[in-house]
PDB file of C-alpha atoms in Angstrom:
ATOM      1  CA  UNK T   1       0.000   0.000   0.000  1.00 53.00           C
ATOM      2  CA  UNK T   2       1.458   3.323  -0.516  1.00 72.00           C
ATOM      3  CA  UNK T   3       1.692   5.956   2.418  1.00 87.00           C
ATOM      4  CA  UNK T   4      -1.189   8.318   2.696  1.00 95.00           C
ATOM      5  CA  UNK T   5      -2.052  11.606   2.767  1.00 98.00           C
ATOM      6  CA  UNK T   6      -3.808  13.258   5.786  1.00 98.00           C
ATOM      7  CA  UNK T   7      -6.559  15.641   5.382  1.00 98.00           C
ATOM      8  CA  UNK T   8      -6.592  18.632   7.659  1.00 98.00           C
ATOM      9  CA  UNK T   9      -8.913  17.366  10.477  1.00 97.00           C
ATOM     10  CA  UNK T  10      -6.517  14.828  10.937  1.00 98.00           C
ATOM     11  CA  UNK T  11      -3.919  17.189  11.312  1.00 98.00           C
ATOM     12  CA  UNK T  12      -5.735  19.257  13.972  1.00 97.00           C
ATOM     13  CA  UNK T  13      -7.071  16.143  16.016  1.00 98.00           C
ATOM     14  CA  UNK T  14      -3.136  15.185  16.095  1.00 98.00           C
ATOM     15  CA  UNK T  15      -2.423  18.753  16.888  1.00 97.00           C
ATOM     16  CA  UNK T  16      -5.158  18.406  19.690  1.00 97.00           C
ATOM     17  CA  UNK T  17      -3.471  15.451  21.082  1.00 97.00           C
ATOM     18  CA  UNK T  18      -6.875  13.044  20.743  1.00 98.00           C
ATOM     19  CA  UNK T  19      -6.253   9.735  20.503  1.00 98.00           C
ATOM     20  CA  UNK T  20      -7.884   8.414  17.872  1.00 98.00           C
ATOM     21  CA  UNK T  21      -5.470  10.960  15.381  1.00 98.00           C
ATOM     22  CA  UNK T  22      -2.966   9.916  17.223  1.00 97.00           C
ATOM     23  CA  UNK T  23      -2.942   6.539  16.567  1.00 97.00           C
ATOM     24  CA  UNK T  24      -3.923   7.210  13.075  1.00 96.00           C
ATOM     25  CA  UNK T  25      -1.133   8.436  12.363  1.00 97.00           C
ATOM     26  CA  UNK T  26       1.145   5.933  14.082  1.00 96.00           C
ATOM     27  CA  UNK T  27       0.047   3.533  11.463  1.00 95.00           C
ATOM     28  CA  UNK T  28       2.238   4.759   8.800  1.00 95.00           C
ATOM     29  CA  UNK T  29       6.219   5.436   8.734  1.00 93.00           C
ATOM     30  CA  UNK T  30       5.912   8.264   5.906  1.00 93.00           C
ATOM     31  CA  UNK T  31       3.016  11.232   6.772  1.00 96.00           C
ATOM     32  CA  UNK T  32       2.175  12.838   4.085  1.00 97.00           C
ATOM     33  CA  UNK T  33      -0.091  16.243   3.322  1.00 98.00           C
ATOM     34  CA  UNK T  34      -0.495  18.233   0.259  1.00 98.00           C
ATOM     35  CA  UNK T  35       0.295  21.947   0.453  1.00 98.00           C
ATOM     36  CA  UNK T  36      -3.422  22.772   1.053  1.00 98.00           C
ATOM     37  CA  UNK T  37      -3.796  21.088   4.347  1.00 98.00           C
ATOM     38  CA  UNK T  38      -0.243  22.893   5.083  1.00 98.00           C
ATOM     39  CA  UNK T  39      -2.066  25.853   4.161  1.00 98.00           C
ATOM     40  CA  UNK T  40      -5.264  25.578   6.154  1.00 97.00           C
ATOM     41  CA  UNK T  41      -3.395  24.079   9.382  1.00 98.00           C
ATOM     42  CA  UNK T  42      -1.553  27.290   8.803  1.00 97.00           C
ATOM     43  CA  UNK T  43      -4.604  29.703   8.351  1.00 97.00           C
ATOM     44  CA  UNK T  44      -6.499  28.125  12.076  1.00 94.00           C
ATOM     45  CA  UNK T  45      -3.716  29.630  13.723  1.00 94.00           C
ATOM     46  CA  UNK T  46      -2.883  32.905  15.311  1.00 95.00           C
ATOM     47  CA  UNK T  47       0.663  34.262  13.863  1.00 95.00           C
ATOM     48  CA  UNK T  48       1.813  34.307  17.500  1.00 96.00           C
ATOM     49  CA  UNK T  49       1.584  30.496  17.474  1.00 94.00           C
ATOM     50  CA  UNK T  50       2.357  29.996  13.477  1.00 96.00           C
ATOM     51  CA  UNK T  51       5.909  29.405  14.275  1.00 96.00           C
ATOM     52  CA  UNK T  52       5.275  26.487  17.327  1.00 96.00           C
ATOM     53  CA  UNK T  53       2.921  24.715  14.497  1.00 97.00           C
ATOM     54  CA  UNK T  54       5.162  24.929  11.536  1.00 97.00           C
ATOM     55  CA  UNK T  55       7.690  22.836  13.752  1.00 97.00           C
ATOM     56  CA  UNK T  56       5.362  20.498  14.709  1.00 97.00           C
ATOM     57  CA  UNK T  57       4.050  19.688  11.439  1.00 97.00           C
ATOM     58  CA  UNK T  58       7.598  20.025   9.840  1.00 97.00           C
ATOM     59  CA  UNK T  59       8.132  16.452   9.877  1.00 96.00           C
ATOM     60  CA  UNK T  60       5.475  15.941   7.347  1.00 97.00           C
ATOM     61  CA  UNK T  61       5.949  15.782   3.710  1.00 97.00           C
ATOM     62  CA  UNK T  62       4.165  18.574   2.061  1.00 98.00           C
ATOM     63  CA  UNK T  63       3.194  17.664  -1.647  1.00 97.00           C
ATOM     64  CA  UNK T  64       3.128  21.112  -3.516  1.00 97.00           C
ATOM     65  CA  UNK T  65       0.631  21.091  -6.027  1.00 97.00           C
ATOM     66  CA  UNK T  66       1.964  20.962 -10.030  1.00 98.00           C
ATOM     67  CA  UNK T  67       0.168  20.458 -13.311  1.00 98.00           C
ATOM     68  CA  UNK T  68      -1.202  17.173 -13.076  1.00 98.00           C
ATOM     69  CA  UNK T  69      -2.427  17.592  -9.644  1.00 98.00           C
ATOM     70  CA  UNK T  70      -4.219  20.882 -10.875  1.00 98.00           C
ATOM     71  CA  UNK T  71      -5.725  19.006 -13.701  1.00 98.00           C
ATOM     72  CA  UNK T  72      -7.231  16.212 -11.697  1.00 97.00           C
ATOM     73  CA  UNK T  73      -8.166  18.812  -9.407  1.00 97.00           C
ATOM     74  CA  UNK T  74     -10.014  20.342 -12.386  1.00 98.00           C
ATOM     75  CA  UNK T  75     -11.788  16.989 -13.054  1.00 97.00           C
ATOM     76  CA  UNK T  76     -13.047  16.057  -9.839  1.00 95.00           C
ATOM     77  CA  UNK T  77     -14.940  19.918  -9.296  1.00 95.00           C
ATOM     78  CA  UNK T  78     -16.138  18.933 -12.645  1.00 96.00           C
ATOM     79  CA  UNK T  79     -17.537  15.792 -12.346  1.00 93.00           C
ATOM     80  CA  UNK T  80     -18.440  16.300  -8.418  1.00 91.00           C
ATOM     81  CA  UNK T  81     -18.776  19.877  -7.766  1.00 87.00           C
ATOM     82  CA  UNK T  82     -16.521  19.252  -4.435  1.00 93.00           C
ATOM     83  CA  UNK T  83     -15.142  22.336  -3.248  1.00 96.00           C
ATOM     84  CA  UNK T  84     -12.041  23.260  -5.590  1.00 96.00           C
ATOM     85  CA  UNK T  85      -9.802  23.279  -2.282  1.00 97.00           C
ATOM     86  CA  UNK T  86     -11.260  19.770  -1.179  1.00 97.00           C
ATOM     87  CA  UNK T  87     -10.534  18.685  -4.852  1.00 97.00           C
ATOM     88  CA  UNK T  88      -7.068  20.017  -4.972  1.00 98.00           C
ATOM     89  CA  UNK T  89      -6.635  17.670  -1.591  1.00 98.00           C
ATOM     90  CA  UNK T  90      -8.429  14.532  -2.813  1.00 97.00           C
ATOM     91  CA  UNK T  91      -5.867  15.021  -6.358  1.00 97.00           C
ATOM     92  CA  UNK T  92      -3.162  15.072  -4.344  1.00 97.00           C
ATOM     93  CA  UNK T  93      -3.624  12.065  -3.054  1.00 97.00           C
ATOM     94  CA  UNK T  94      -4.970   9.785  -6.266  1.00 95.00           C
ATOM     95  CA  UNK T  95      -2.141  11.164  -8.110  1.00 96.00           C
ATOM     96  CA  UNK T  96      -0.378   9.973  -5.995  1.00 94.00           C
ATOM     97  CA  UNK T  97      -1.649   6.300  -6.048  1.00 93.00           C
ATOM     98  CA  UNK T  98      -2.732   6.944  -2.331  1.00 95.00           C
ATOM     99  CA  UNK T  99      -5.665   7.119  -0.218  1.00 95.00           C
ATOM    100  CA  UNK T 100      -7.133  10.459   1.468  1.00 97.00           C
ATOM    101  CA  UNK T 101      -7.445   9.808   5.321  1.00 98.00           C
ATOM    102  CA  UNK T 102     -10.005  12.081   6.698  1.00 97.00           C
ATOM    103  CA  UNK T 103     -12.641  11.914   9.142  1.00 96.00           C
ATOM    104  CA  UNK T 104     -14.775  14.649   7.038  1.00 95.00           C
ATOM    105  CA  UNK T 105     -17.503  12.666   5.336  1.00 94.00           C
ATOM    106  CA  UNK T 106     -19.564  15.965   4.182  1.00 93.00           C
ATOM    107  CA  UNK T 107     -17.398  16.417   1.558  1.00 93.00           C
ATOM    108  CA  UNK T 108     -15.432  12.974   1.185  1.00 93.00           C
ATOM    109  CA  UNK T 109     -17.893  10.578   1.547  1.00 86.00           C
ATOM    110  CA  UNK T 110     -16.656   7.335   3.025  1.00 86.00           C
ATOM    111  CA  UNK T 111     -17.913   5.081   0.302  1.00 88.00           C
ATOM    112  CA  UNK T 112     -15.884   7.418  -2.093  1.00 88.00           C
ATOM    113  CA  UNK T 113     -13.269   5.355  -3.806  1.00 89.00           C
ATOM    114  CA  UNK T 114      -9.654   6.039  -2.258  1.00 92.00           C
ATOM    115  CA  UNK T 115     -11.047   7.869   1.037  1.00 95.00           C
ATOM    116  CA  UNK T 116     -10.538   6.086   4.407  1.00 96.00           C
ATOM    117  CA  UNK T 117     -12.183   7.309   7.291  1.00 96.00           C
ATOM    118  CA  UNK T 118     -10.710   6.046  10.453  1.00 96.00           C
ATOM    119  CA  UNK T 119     -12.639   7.782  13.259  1.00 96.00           C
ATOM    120  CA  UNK T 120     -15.708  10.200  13.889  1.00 90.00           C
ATOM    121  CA  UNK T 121     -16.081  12.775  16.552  1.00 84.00           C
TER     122      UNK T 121
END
């Protein structure tokens, strides 16, 4: 299987210290995030605490987004009319040849193909 990417609720139950993230998370040597989710982790913070998060989620491998991601990005809005940001995240990952693991089943549905949803809240 290859590694995944995490979606940004991941990222923030991690950063919250719950559990379930947690040991999400521990399931995989390589983490993974596309520049979006850097981006949004990013934006939920105040600038006085900006610098604390960027080390914390340092560690992760931030995808930036290129042509082909942009493309499929493209596509999926097309075809799904998912929320150009969400699509840019959900590209990342199936260009990838990985899954999306997210706990945000508004807009990736679990049964979606390539979406694993490991926990609810």
């Amino acid at each position: 299987m290859s590694d995944p990417f995490f979606d940004t609720n991941i990222l923030i139950d991690w950063l919250k210290d719950r559990p379930q993230a947690i040991n999400e998370l521990s399931r995989y040597n390589r983490h993974r995030i596309s520049r979006v989710v850097w981006t949004e982790i990013l934006a939920g913070e105040a600038l006085e605490t900006r610098d604390t998060i960027r080390e914390l989620i340092a560690p992760f491998e931030v995808v930036e987004i290129d042509a082909r991601i942009a493309t499929a990005a493209a596509d999926i809005r097309h075809r799904s009319k998912m929320k150009l940001l969400d699509a840019y995240i959900l590209a990342t990952a199936q260009v990838s040849g990985s899954i999306l693991i997210t706990r945000n089943t508004k807009d990736f549905p679990a049964e979606m193909p390539g979406i694993r949803v490991p926990y609810t809240l």
